[in-house]
Amino acid sequence: WSVDGELIFQTPPIDQPVGASIRYGVTLGKNEKVDIVACGVRSTNEIKIFKIDKETRHLIDLTTEGGISTEFPDLTYGLCLYKRSSDGQLFAFVSRRETDNIHQIQIDPDGKGKFKGTLIRKFGKRNLRTFVEGMVADDEHGYLYCSDERFAILKFWADPKIRLEPYIRKFGVADNIRGDREGLGLYRKKGGKGYLVVSSQGDSSFKIYNREGKNKFIKSIHLKGVTKTDGI
């Protein structure tokens, strides 16, 4: 869709797509960079990757032949992309609708003009109490944020090279959150500043946190006509 609500393009039917995520300037070939959008597929426990055509704004499927597995047996639930700032390496994080690990999939060109994926890390199960759907990666700071729906926002190091134990901290345990912690979004500002936005489903509000430091809670926002907030 355009920001004015005009339908630009739709892919062929995908059975239960989850967690659309976008990254720009991803290396595909030796001298080729593309803008991509990825999603998880709950029905088949796969990841789909599409090129965004800059002229038509249509989506072109660049998933390698044979597909990219989330390496879950079932219930793939959430997805977000992470592009490492040091070298542009692309990863996908995927979650499952169980108290289970987050899977980190490294995304690389397959040498045939498409993208393949390799599971390189599992983490987070011991830090969860329920399950995760909403996720967002902060490429600049190197963090992954996960909405453990009935518990807290969990913060991890996104780069698998940083350390063996990626868990940093939890926050958003209280902060007047009602019901599920759902979608997560980043509002980026210059100098690494900005805000993390969390969807609080039970009271149809958005909780605003500092992007930097220990993610201090700032305020709640209620928008007229917005109810049962979920994705963001």
C-alpha positions as semicolon CSV with decimal commas, in nm:
position;residue;x (nm);y (nm);z (nm)
1;W;0,000;0,000;0,000
2;S;0,099;0,362;-0,041
3;V;0,084;0,581;0,269
4;D;-0,237;0,722;0,119
5;G;-0,404;0,380;0,128
6;E;-0,368;0,293;-0,241
7;L;-0,298;-0,072;-0,320
8;I;0,022;-0,084;-0,526
9;F;0,084;-0,457;-0,555
10;Q;0,002;-0,789;-0,399
11;T;0,196;-1,113;-0,420
12;P;0,040;-1,445;-0,513
13;P;-0,141;-1,590;-0,208
14;I;0,080;-1,680;0,091
15;D;-0,076;-1,901;0,358
16;Q;-0,042;-1,714;0,692
17;P;0,240;-1,461;0,632
18;V;0,385;-1,304;0,949
19;G;0,619;-1,022;1,042
20;A;0,693;-0,819;0,727
21;S;1,031;-0,644;0,757
22;I;1,230;-0,420;0,521
23;R;1,600;-0,346;0,466
24;Y;1,767;-0,129;0,203
25;G;2,089;-0,172;0,008
26;V;2,135;-0,546;0,062
27;T;2,416;-0,709;-0,138
28;L;2,282;-0,965;-0,389
29;G;2,568;-0,992;-0,638
30;K;2,919;-0,855;-0,679
31;N;2,797;-0,517;-0,801
32;E;2,428;-0,536;-0,713
33;K;2,242;-0,404;-0,412
34;V;1,867;-0,441;-0,369
35;D;1,595;-0,327;-0,131
36;I;1,407;-0,620;0,017
37;V;1,103;-0,712;0,221
38;A;1,086;-1,045;0,404
39;C;0,813;-1,230;0,587
40;G;0,771;-1,555;0,774
41;V;0,520;-1,815;0,658
42;R;0,344;-1,981;0,950
43;S;0,184;-2,261;0,749
44;T;0,515;-2,394;0,609
45;N;0,767;-2,255;0,863
46;E;0,965;-2,074;0,595
47;I;1,098;-1,729;0,518
48;K;1,014;-1,550;0,193
49;I;1,234;-1,271;0,056
50;F;1,119;-1,025;-0,209
51;K;1,304;-0,757;-0,400
52;I;1,130;-0,419;-0,412
53;D;1,143;-0,301;-0,773
54;K;1,236;0,068;-0,755
55;E;1,052;0,158;-1,075
56;T;0,721;-0,026;-1,034
57;R;0,734;-0,077;-0,654
58;H;0,626;-0,437;-0,717
59;L;0,769;-0,731;-0,522
60;I;0,982;-0,994;-0,696
61;D;1,033;-1,326;-0,515
62;L;1,407;-1,386;-0,463
63;T;1,379;-1,682;-0,225
64;T;1,624;-1,956;-0,319
65;E;1,493;-2,270;-0,484
66;G;1,398;-2,512;-0,209
67;G;1,308;-2,229;0,029
68;I;1,450;-2,090;0,353
69;S;1,345;-2,281;0,664
70;T;1,283;-2,112;1,000
71;E;1,401;-2,444;1,150
72;F;1,087;-2,464;1,363
73;P;0,865;-2,775;1,346
74;D;0,550;-2,560;1,357
75;L;0,397;-2,233;1,481
76;T;0,639;-1,982;1,326
77;Y;0,503;-1,660;1,474
78;G;0,716;-1,350;1,424
79;L;1,001;-1,220;1,205
80;C;1,226;-0,919;1,174
81;L;1,540;-0,840;0,975
82;Y;1,874;-0,713;1,104
83;K;2,149;-0,564;0,886
84;R;2,483;-0,551;1,068
85;S;2,623;-0,199;1,043
86;S;2,990;-0,306;1,030
87;D;2,970;-0,507;0,708
88;G;2,609;-0,508;0,584
89;Q;2,554;-0,877;0,660
90;L;2,183;-0,956;0,669
91;F;2,006;-1,176;0,924
92;A;1,648;-1,270;1,003
93;F;1,518;-1,338;1,354
94;V;1,218;-1,568;1,379
95;S;1,007;-1,673;1,677
96;R;0,760;-1,949;1,761
97;R;0,423;-1,939;1,937
98;E;0,563;-2,135;2,230
99;T;0,810;-2,064;2,509
100;D;1,101;-2,138;2,278
101;N;1,427;-1,998;2,143
102;I;1,456;-1,718;1,893
103;H;1,623;-1,849;1,575
104;Q;1,877;-1,632;1,395
105;I;1,903;-1,707;1,024
106;Q;2,194;-1,567;0,821
107;I;2,077;-1,448;0,478
108;D;2,323;-1,468;0,187
109;P;2,318;-1,465;-0,194
110;D;2,285;-1,819;-0,330
111;G;2,501;-1,749;-0,635
112;K;2,201;-1,782;-0,866
113;G;2,049;-1,438;-0,820
114;K;1,844;-1,522;-0,513
115;F;1,883;-1,545;-0,133
116;K;1,943;-1,849;0,087
117;G;1,935;-1,881;0,464
118;T;2,134;-2,070;0,728
119;L;2,046;-2,115;1,096
120;I;2,344;-1,988;1,297
121;R;2,212;-1,936;1,650
122;K;1,931;-2,022;1,893
123;F;1,884;-1,817;2,210
124;G;1,640;-1,664;2,457
125;K;1,424;-1,954;2,573
126;R;1,540;-1,930;2,932
127;N;1,463;-1,556;2,934
128;L;1,103;-1,597;2,810
129;R;0,795;-1,662;3,017
130;T;0,534;-1,678;2,740
131;F;0,610;-1,628;2,369
132;V;0,719;-1,363;2,120
133;E;0,553;-1,221;1,811
134;G;0,658;-0,856;1,787
135;M;1,030;-0,798;1,724
136;V;1,245;-0,516;1,591
137;A;1,621;-0,484;1,537
138;D;1,814;-0,161;1,586
139;D;2,089;-0,194;1,325
140;E;2,279;0,114;1,438
141;H;2,307;0,012;1,804
142;G;2,312;-0,362;1,738
143;Y;2,013;-0,460;1,954
144;L;1,719;-0,695;1,909
145;Y;1,397;-0,618;2,100
146;C;1,136;-0,890;2,154
147;S;0,784;-0,859;2,296
148;D;0,738;-1,145;2,542
149;E;0,363;-1,093;2,529
150;R;0,259;-1,145;2,891
151;F;0,587;-1,058;3,060
152;A;0,825;-0,789;2,934
153;I;1,027;-0,642;2,649
154;L;1,349;-0,842;2,618
155;K;1,668;-0,685;2,484
156;F;1,947;-0,888;2,322
157;W;2,269;-0,828;2,133
158;A;2,182;-0,884;1,767
159;D;2,533;-0,956;1,635
160;P;2,625;-1,324;1,687
161;K;2,992;-1,220;1,712
162;I;2,937;-1,004;2,021
163;R;2,914;-1,272;2,289
164;L;2,790;-1,623;2,357
165;E;2,512;-1,501;2,590
166;P;2,320;-1,229;2,402
167;Y;2,067;-1,135;2,675
168;I;2,104;-0,778;2,804
169;R;1,796;-0,692;3,012
170;K;1,420;-0,681;3,037
171;F;1,197;-0,374;3,071
172;G;0,832;-0,287;3,019
173;V;0,724;-0,528;3,292
174;A;0,484;-0,268;3,431
175;D;0,460;0,085;3,283
176;N;0,081;0,053;3,289
177;I;0,087;-0,205;3,008
178;R;-0,242;-0,393;2,979
179;G;-0,286;-0,730;2,811
180;D;-0,030;-0,836;2,551
181;R;0,286;-0,656;2,449
182;E;0,251;-0,673;2,073
183;G;0,418;-0,480;1,789
184;L;0,752;-0,302;1,829
185;G;0,872;-0,011;1,617
186;L;1,172;0,223;1,607
187;Y;1,154;0,597;1,558
188;R;1,510;0,685;1,455
189;K;1,667;1,027;1,504
190;K;2,013;1,159;1,431
191;G;2,308;1,065;1,649
192;G;2,163;0,729;1,747
193;K;1,877;0,889;1,937
194;G;1,507;0,824;1,904
195;Y;1,235;0,609;2,053
196;L;1,114;0,252;2,084
197;V;0,736;0,221;2,046
198;V;0,547;-0,072;2,202
199;S;0,187;-0,167;2,126
200;S;-0,012;-0,232;2,446
201;Q;-0,311;-0,433;2,331
202;G;-0,521;-0,440;2,647
203;D;-0,571;-0,064;2,669
204;S;-0,527;0,021;2,296
205;S;-0,225;0,241;2,362
206;F;0,138;0,285;2,260
207;K;0,417;0,298;2,518
208;I;0,715;0,517;2,431
209;Y;1,070;0,439;2,552
210;N;1,408;0,598;2,489
211;R;1,595;0,423;2,212
212;E;1,934;0,473;2,375
213;G;2,069;0,373;2,716
214;K;1,848;0,164;2,941
215;N;1,533;0,242;2,740
216;K;1,373;0,468;2,999
217;F;0,990;0,481;2,984
218;I;0,868;0,823;2,864
219;K;0,490;0,820;2,824
220;S;0,176;0,647;2,696
221;I;-0,009;0,761;2,384
222;H;-0,375;0,695;2,306
223;L;-0,500;0,769;1,955
224;K;-0,865;0,842;1,885
225;G;-1,034;0,557;1,700
226;V;-0,746;0,309;1,754
227;T;-0,856;-0,007;1,940
228;K;-0,703;-0,343;2,029
229;T;-0,358;-0,236;1,906
230;D;-0,156;-0,529;1,771
231;G;0,110;-0,488;1,502
232;I;0,294;-0,161;1,445
